[in-house]
Amino acid sequence: MVKMATSPSSSPVTITVSSGGKTGGSRSMGLTSPVPRASFSNNPNSPLSAARSSRASTGGGGIRRLSGGATTTTTTTTTDNSNGEINPEFVSYTVHIPPTPDRSVPLSTSQTSLPEDCKNPTSYLSGTIFTGGFNSVTRGHVIDCSEVEIDKPPLKSGLICGMKGCDEKAMQIRGSGPCECGFKICKDCYIECGGNHGAGRCPGCKEPYHKDVSESEEEEEEEEESEGEDQALPLPSMAEFKLDKRLSLVKSFKAQNHPPEFDHTRWLFETKGTYGYGNAVWPKDGYGGSNGYEPPPDFGERARRPLTRKVAVSAAILSPYRLLILLRLVALGFFLTWRVRHPNHEAMWLWGMSITCELWFAFSWLLDQLPKLCPVNRVTDLSVLKERFESPNLRNPKGRSDLPGIDVFVSTADPEKEPPLVTANTILSILAVDYPVEKVACYLSDDGGALLTFEALAETASFARVWVPFCRKHQIEPRNPEAYFGQKRDFLKNKVRLDFVRERRRVKREYDEFKVRINSLPESIRRRSDAYNAHEELRAKKKQMEGGSSISEPIKVPKATWMSDGSHWAGTWASAEPEHSRGDHAGIIQAMLAPPNAEPEFGAEADAENLIDSTDVDIRLPMLVYVSREKRPAYDHNKKAGAMNALVRTSAIMSNGPFILNLDCDHYIYNSLAIREGMCFMLDRGGDRICYVQFPQRFEGIDPSDRYANHNTVFFDVGMRAFDGLQGPMYVGTGCIFRRTALYGFSPPRATEHRGWLGRKKIKLFLRKRKVSKKEEDEVVVPINGDHNDDDADIESLLIPKRFGNSTSLAASIPVAEYQGRLLQDLQGRGTHGRPAGSLAVPREPLDAATVAEAISVISCFYEDKTEWGKRVGWIYGSVTEDVVTGYRMHNRGWRSVYCVTKRDAFRGTAPINLTDRLHQVLRWATGSVEIFFSRNNALLASPRMKFLQRVAYFNVGMYPFTSGFLILYCFLPALSLFSGQFIVQSVNATFLVFLLGITITLCLLALLEIKWSGITLHDWWRNEQFWLIGGTSAHPAAVLQGLLKVIAGVDISFTLTSKSATPEDGDDEFADLYEVKWSFLMVPPITIMMVNMIAIAVGVSRTLYSPFPQWSRLVGGVFFSFWVLCHLYPFAKGLLGRRGKVPTIVYVWSGLISIIISMLWVYINPPAGRTQDYLNFQFP
């Protein structure tokens, strides 16, 4: 056993690498202590150089190999404790690498040694499952590390000749071949084609060559000589980097051994650029105009163009819209004043209830309407993004991608309710996204720890090697195979390649086989586990007989879940044994796909093994990681918010992308350029103040009539566009790109405080002050006032274990992420930081096992103890709607957010179309809003950094469920009016009708203008109004009750996961769930309202017809409002009927019982005329 100890200054972790197993052989790998990775940067000027230079190892030892596979060590460690006890503040864990039966590799004394049969460290890493946690051994289970290299087809890189049968090095001229088409060809093949005489033709494009081979040789030699000088730029140090305005643009920022002079001619030649007049390099056509003179062009004009622009709503629409809001507000004021001054003395109880409800409705409408005063639209320019970050420039001559990295989070919890095939399609759409491959990392959080999800992800990684190159080659949209192959349109549209049909047919057949494998995984795992468990029982009985025990004695053998290699699954077992249940299992990390290389890799021609011809397609895949955090019964795991925070810490150590995209497992990338669209906002001028970019949610599989308003277009296209004109839209839980430093709880570099009446007085704040010279001291703004905990004058001063935990690797990654997320220096403004262009065009360092071992420690169940995770850092705990609270905290610190509506939908997902599932979804949202209202996240307690109208919007989020009580009462008022023969007013006169008509007309006109500037339809608006009443009378009152129970009595609230609809098979009804009736207690209030109003209409009509003095005005008023209620509840009634009009008996029982009780109560309160004495007396006939 090998033990290595680290000093307290480094990560307080002890790692033990030991061998063991049933066989005599062993297989071990030496691991370094998981200190902050050297792979962050090897440059001494990097942000981590200062931290690394201060760390020193305090332990050492020797390793001695013994027979039989055992390993011993002699270790000497210097600690503060003389008796050798370990400091209890530190966490100790062990890394155990088990052997495999077919390999036995001796242990190397090198800390970075790998098994001899696994020379490629990335293949070893992607073939190893790392598990561990609290009081458990951290193991690295090696599945296989040589299989990938053996089965991998030969690849043709960009440096190999493209001629069949030739594998010589290709000629390099200006980064490509001798022909403009870029076809790769070696020197010998070039001569055979006659290119050296100028008469040959290119084998690729069949066009004649325009160059001589001698010129090619000279350029090739020049390229080789300058290859070492064109390495990507290292990350400059945050601590040492100072902005010097006198710095020359041609000064080199490269390695220290680079000559100080910059070769202008070579740079111009490589980039095909020009400076204009007075330079040696001139364009071929010259600059002469008609008069012999033309002003020099501005070559940086396009790069300086903004990436985004704000498009205001037309004043012809917005001005009348605001005027109508004012007019309706005035009309409501006059109407309510008239109602208060003219009570109905004959029915004061009815008048009192109605006026109370109307006052609340007016207040609720005002809260909902005020934030809609400033709607905006935004557009992006992707061509400018490419020009600025992916084109050759002074500091990036080769034009490597200078875009920042992004980590994509996908969360799932239960493979039974969230089908693995749905999750697999989401992962495939992420792996095929149009973004630099080396800058993307995908993490799947399996909060259930299910082997089914793990093996489905492994199958997905295998199929991605076919699907991703196919998408890149033929520009497939969408890049979700289920959605693409299920499209009902001409798939040949805009396709020009001759091999498209053939390759599409092959990939479709491969995807059908992939679906069969995914769908058969549950049965395969069950059969495999049963076989292994039966074998274990036989072995236990055999051992019992050998020990002399009686055969009749029962033997307890745990019913384990087994992996395909014959080992126990470390996560959840089907039998739910101790330490292997949903709430009690170890942490698991598996890198399914290792980080790709920095240079493109091209595939091979189509053959028996390769389905498509990928010779000119980059076949690299982004990093794909499976993560299942540790769970133990004694710890609160905080549901989805806790899982997302575990991913934040894991990704910070393994990839550390400065931006994070989170998606639900059923939300896939519909537009492959969506990430680039979001990056336009983050990287544009002023983007350093943006904490997240929220995309609208679009849904598939919704019934054509959208019976239950599942599309929710009024919220996403009206409300969110309006919030974008304030401080930004709310975070809605998925389809959002975050800035990592904003998730860490830091404040923006600049903010504005809104003080005074309605926040009219603005105070500019610079929260991150850069070091300035004495000449610039007069330009520094007023220092920050207020609580120092909310201000970030120095970002590194807050990297303490109290906030982020005791992982030094995690703490060291934070300044790196902050630096990589900065704007370019030419975009920085006064008081802001920037990074030089080309500083992110560096290849990512390879991932090592020690880093993954450190990642295991940060997903342990105890890591967040005594830290600020969930309080200020990461996703916020304490509410079932953690998304809204997390976005609110960021806006409260002064951050801004942006709403990005793309021309082609960015993401698409599924929504529950079943009535019961939809009501439970709304119940969860409303309960979270009640929790927000009774917590410190109430907008009434917001800081001055939040705008006034933004506060109103967040206050309405916590307030809207309380409207349900008034809404239920108001829905019963028409029935009570018809039962009693009274009305809410003394008499239906002209004044009442004029007010009612004016309020109704202004409401309709406002709706029409909202439809005009938002782009929704009238049908969407009406469906939203209907479901507002359905939800307000069913889910919202239950949410208020549950929220009050939690606040007053401390009753915890638990919700079941919303089931995701699986992909329907051929011949199945796509909308079968729509007609399924599932009984729920939430259905009782709406059913009661419908039956009471229908009975009341019958009673009112009968009384009026047979009355000697009929009151037709009161009847018409009561019937009108009852009909208004029933029209809004029509979708609910239609959902109860199901497909064939069958209603569960319980619906009639409950509804009839409640209706009878209400009728008897009314007879008791208002007895019939002439029967006041004996109406309660019961007599037998």
Tab-separated table of N, CA, C and O in Angstrom, residues 335-384:
chain	number	residue	atom	x	y	z
A	335	PHE	N	-64.088	53.181	-10.939
A	335	PHE	CA	-65.056	52.101	-10.738
A	335	PHE	C	-65.073	51.646	-9.277
A	335	PHE	O	-66.158	51.480	-8.687
A	336	LEU	N	-63.888	51.438	-8.705
A	336	LEU	CA	-63.845	50.977	-7.312
A	336	LEU	C	-64.359	52.057	-6.356
A	336	LEU	O	-65.011	51.745	-5.354
A	337	THR	N	-64.075	53.301	-6.691
A	337	THR	CA	-64.626	54.387	-5.857
A	337	THR	C	-66.144	54.400	-5.913
A	337	THR	O	-66.832	54.569	-4.883
A	338	TRP	N	-66.701	54.245	-7.110
A	338	TRP	CA	-68.161	54.203	-7.240
A	338	TRP	C	-68.744	52.999	-6.516
A	338	TRP	O	-69.800	53.108	-5.888
A	339	ARG	N	-68.065	51.864	-6.565
A	339	ARG	CA	-68.570	50.661	-5.899
A	339	ARG	C	-68.559	50.835	-4.384
A	339	ARG	O	-69.482	50.381	-3.689
A	340	VAL	N	-67.537	51.486	-3.857
A	340	VAL	CA	-67.470	51.695	-2.408
A	340	VAL	C	-68.567	52.658	-1.958
A	340	VAL	O	-69.174	52.481	-0.888
A	341	ARG	N	-68.841	53.665	-2.763
A	341	ARG	CA	-69.827	54.673	-2.366
A	341	ARG	C	-71.268	54.243	-2.622
A	341	ARG	O	-72.194	54.921	-2.156
A	342	HIS	N	-71.471	53.161	-3.350
A	342	HIS	CA	-72.839	52.699	-3.654
A	342	HIS	C	-72.974	51.236	-3.241
A	342	HIS	O	-72.982	50.328	-4.089
A	343	PRO	N	-73.081	50.990	-1.961
A	343	PRO	CA	-73.237	49.598	-1.517
A	343	PRO	C	-74.648	49.083	-1.775
A	343	PRO	O	-75.588	49.860	-1.998
A	344	ASN	N	-74.777	47.779	-1.742
A	344	ASN	CA	-76.074	47.132	-1.883
A	344	ASN	C	-76.614	46.865	-0.477
A	344	ASN	O	-76.214	45.911	0.197
A	345	HIS	N	-77.507	47.717	-0.034
A	345	HIS	CA	-78.001	47.599	1.341
A	345	HIS	C	-78.855	46.361	1.538
A	345	HIS	O	-79.043	45.912	2.665
A	346	GLU	N	-79.413	45.793	0.473
A	346	GLU	CA	-80.232	44.597	0.601
A	346	GLU	C	-79.380	43.335	0.775
A	346	GLU	O	-79.879	42.322	1.258
A	347	ALA	N	-78.133	43.380	0.349
A	347	ALA	CA	-77.232	42.220	0.484
A	347	ALA	C	-75.823	42.745	0.763
A	347	ALA	O	-74.943	42.696	-0.105
A	348	MET	N	-75.639	43.277	1.973
A	348	MET	CA	-74.333	43.842	2.327
A	348	MET	C	-73.247	42.770	2.344
A	348	MET	O	-72.097	43.043	2.004
A	349	TRP	N	-73.581	41.566	2.722
A	349	TRP	CA	-72.579	40.497	2.745
A	349	TRP	C	-72.068	40.191	1.332
A	349	TRP	O	-70.876	39.946	1.125
A	350	LEU	N	-72.986	40.208	0.354
A	350	LEU	CA	-72.578	39.954	-1.020
A	350	LEU	C	-71.758	41.118	-1.559
A	350	LEU	O	-70.749	40.914	-2.253
A	351	TRP	N	-72.171	42.335	-1.233
A	351	TRP	CA	-71.425	43.517	-1.672
A	351	TRP	C	-70.032	43.551	-1.027
A	351	TRP	O	-69.044	43.877	-1.695
A	352	GLY	N	-69.942	43.216	0.244
A	352	GLY	CA	-68.646	43.250	0.939
A	352	GLY	C	-67.652	42.255	0.354
A	352	GLY	O	-66.472	42.579	0.145
A	353	MET	N	-68.135	41.037	0.095
A	353	MET	CA	-67.222	40.043	-0.481
A	353	MET	C	-66.767	40.444	-1.878
A	353	MET	O	-65.595	40.295	-2.248
A	354	SER	N	-67.702	40.990	-2.681
A	354	SER	CA	-67.343	41.349	-4.057
A	354	SER	C	-66.367	42.518	-4.090
A	354	SER	O	-65.401	42.497	-4.869
A	355	ILE	N	-66.577	43.528	-3.255
A	355	ILE	CA	-65.680	44.686	-3.307
A	355	ILE	C	-64.297	44.333	-2.778
A	355	ILE	O	-63.282	44.845	-3.257
A	356	THR	N	-64.238	43.437	-1.820
A	356	THR	CA	-62.930	42.989	-1.327
A	356	THR	C	-62.146	42.260	-2.418
A	356	THR	O	-60.953	42.513	-2.628
A	357	CYS	N	-62.799	41.362	-3.111
A	357	CYS	CA	-62.135	40.629	-4.201
A	357	CYS	C	-61.711	41.574	-5.320
A	357	CYS	O	-60.608	41.432	-5.886
A	358	GLU	N	-62.562	42.542	-5.653
A	358	GLU	CA	-62.234	43.453	-6.746
A	358	GLU	C	-61.048	44.342	-6.399
A	358	GLU	O	-60.216	44.644	-7.272
A	359	LEU	N	-60.961	44.791	-5.159
A	359	LEU	CA	-59.795	45.583	-4.746
A	359	LEU	C	-58.509	44.766	-4.862
A	359	LEU	O	-57.468	45.268	-5.310
A	360	TRP	N	-58.562	43.506	-4.451
A	360	TRP	CA	-57.365	42.666	-4.552
A	360	TRP	C	-57.000	42.386	-6.013
A	360	TRP	O	-55.824	42.410	-6.380
A	361	PHE	N	-58.020	42.155	-6.868
A	361	PHE	CA	-57.741	41.905	-8.272
A	361	PHE	C	-57.094	43.126	-8.930
A	361	PHE	O	-56.201	42.990	-9.782
A	362	ALA	N	-57.531	44.324	-8.550
A	362	ALA	CA	-56.937	45.536	-9.102
A	362	ALA	C	-55.473	45.661	-8.679
A	362	ALA	O	-54.600	46.014	-9.483
A	363	PHE	N	-55.199	45.355	-7.413
A	363	PHE	CA	-53.817	45.399	-6.923
A	363	PHE	C	-52.953	44.344	-7.617
A	363	PHE	O	-51.815	44.619	-8.023
A	364	SER	N	-53.487	43.156	-7.790
A	364	SER	CA	-52.748	42.091	-8.463
A	364	SER	C	-52.493	42.439	-9.926
A	364	SER	O	-51.400	42.177	-10.458
A	365	TRP	N	-53.490	43.035	-10.596
A	365	TRP	CA	-53.293	43.429	-11.992
A	365	TRP	C	-52.213	44.497	-12.113
A	365	TRP	O	-51.402	44.484	-13.047
A	366	LEU	N	-52.178	45.412	-11.166
A	366	LEU	CA	-51.162	46.465	-11.193
A	366	LEU	C	-49.765	45.882	-11.015
A	366	LEU	O	-48.816	46.291	-11.714
A	367	LEU	N	-49.609	44.916	-10.109
A	367	LEU	CA	-48.304	44.266	-9.932
A	367	LEU	C	-47.872	43.531	-11.195
A	367	LEU	O	-46.677	43.495	-11.527
A	368	ASP	N	-48.829	42.956	-11.882
A	368	ASP	CA	-48.496	42.203	-13.086
A	368	ASP	C	-48.212	43.117	-14.277
A	368	ASP	O	-47.417	42.764	-15.159
A	369	GLN	N	-48.832	44.301	-14.309
A	369	GLN	CA	-48.741	45.150	-15.488
A	369	GLN	C	-47.580	46.136	-15.436
A	369	GLN	O	-47.019	46.484	-16.474
A	370	LEU	N	-47.191	46.597	-14.270
A	370	LEU	CA	-46.131	47.602	-14.181
A	370	LEU	C	-44.806	47.135	-14.785
A	370	LEU	O	-44.143	47.915	-15.492
A	371	PRO	N	-44.335	45.907	-14.534
A	371	PRO	CA	-43.062	45.500	-15.141
A	371	PRO	C	-43.102	45.372	-16.665
A	371	PRO	O	-42.047	45.188	-17.280
A	372	LYS	N	-44.286	45.483	-17.279
A	372	LYS	CA	-44.387	45.335	-18.732
A	372	LYS	C	-44.313	46.655	-19.481
A	372	LYS	O	-44.627	46.720	-20.663
A	373	LEU	N	-43.874	47.715	-18.809
A	373	LEU	CA	-43.857	49.021	-19.435
A	373	LEU	C	-42.711	49.189	-20.429
A	373	LEU	O	-42.775	50.054	-21.294
A	374	CYS	N	-41.638	48.376	-20.290
A	374	CYS	CA	-40.431	48.594	-21.110
A	374	CYS	C	-39.983	47.315	-21.811
A	374	CYS	O	-38.863	46.835	-21.564
A	375	PRO	N	-40.777	46.723	-22.650
A	375	PRO	CA	-40.332	45.507	-23.348
A	375	PRO	C	-39.275	45.834	-24.404
A	375	PRO	O	-39.313	46.898	-25.034
A	376	VAL	N	-38.331	44.923	-24.607
A	376	VAL	CA	-37.279	45.106	-25.612
A	376	VAL	C	-37.047	43.789	-26.342
A	376	VAL	O	-37.418	42.712	-25.858
A	377	ASN	N	-36.426	43.887	-27.498
A	377	ASN	CA	-35.951	42.734	-28.252
A	377	ASN	C	-34.454	42.894	-28.476
A	377	ASN	O	-33.938	44.014	-28.525
A	378	ARG	N	-33.753	41.768	-28.630
A	378	ARG	CA	-32.303	41.805	-28.838
A	378	ARG	C	-31.942	40.881	-29.995
A	378	ARG	O	-32.572	39.830	-30.179
A	379	VAL	N	-30.918	41.267	-30.736
A	379	VAL	CA	-30.412	40.456	-31.830
A	379	VAL	C	-28.899	40.357	-31.698
A	379	VAL	O	-28.252	41.213	-31.081
A	380	THR	N	-28.318	39.306	-32.277
A	380	THR	CA	-26.886	39.063	-32.206
A	380	THR	C	-26.299	39.032	-33.616
A	380	THR	O	-27.024	38.865	-34.601
A	381	ASP	N	-24.982	39.163	-33.689
A	381	ASP	CA	-24.268	39.110	-34.962
A	381	ASP	C	-23.167	38.064	-34.824
A	381	ASP	O	-22.089	38.329	-34.283
A	382	LEU	N	-23.443	36.847	-35.278
A	382	LEU	CA	-22.483	35.757	-35.126
A	382	LEU	C	-21.262	35.939	-36.013
A	382	LEU	O	-20.192	35.411	-35.695
A	383	SER	N	-21.391	36.650	-37.109
A	383	SER	CA	-20.233	36.864	-37.969
A	383	SER	C	-19.178	37.712	-37.279
A	383	SER	O	-17.971	37.483	-37.437
A	384	VAL	N	-19.616	38.688	-36.496
A	384	VAL	CA	-18.657	39.501	-35.746
A	384	VAL	C	-17.990	38.667	-34.652
A	384	VAL	O	-16.797	38.833	-34.367
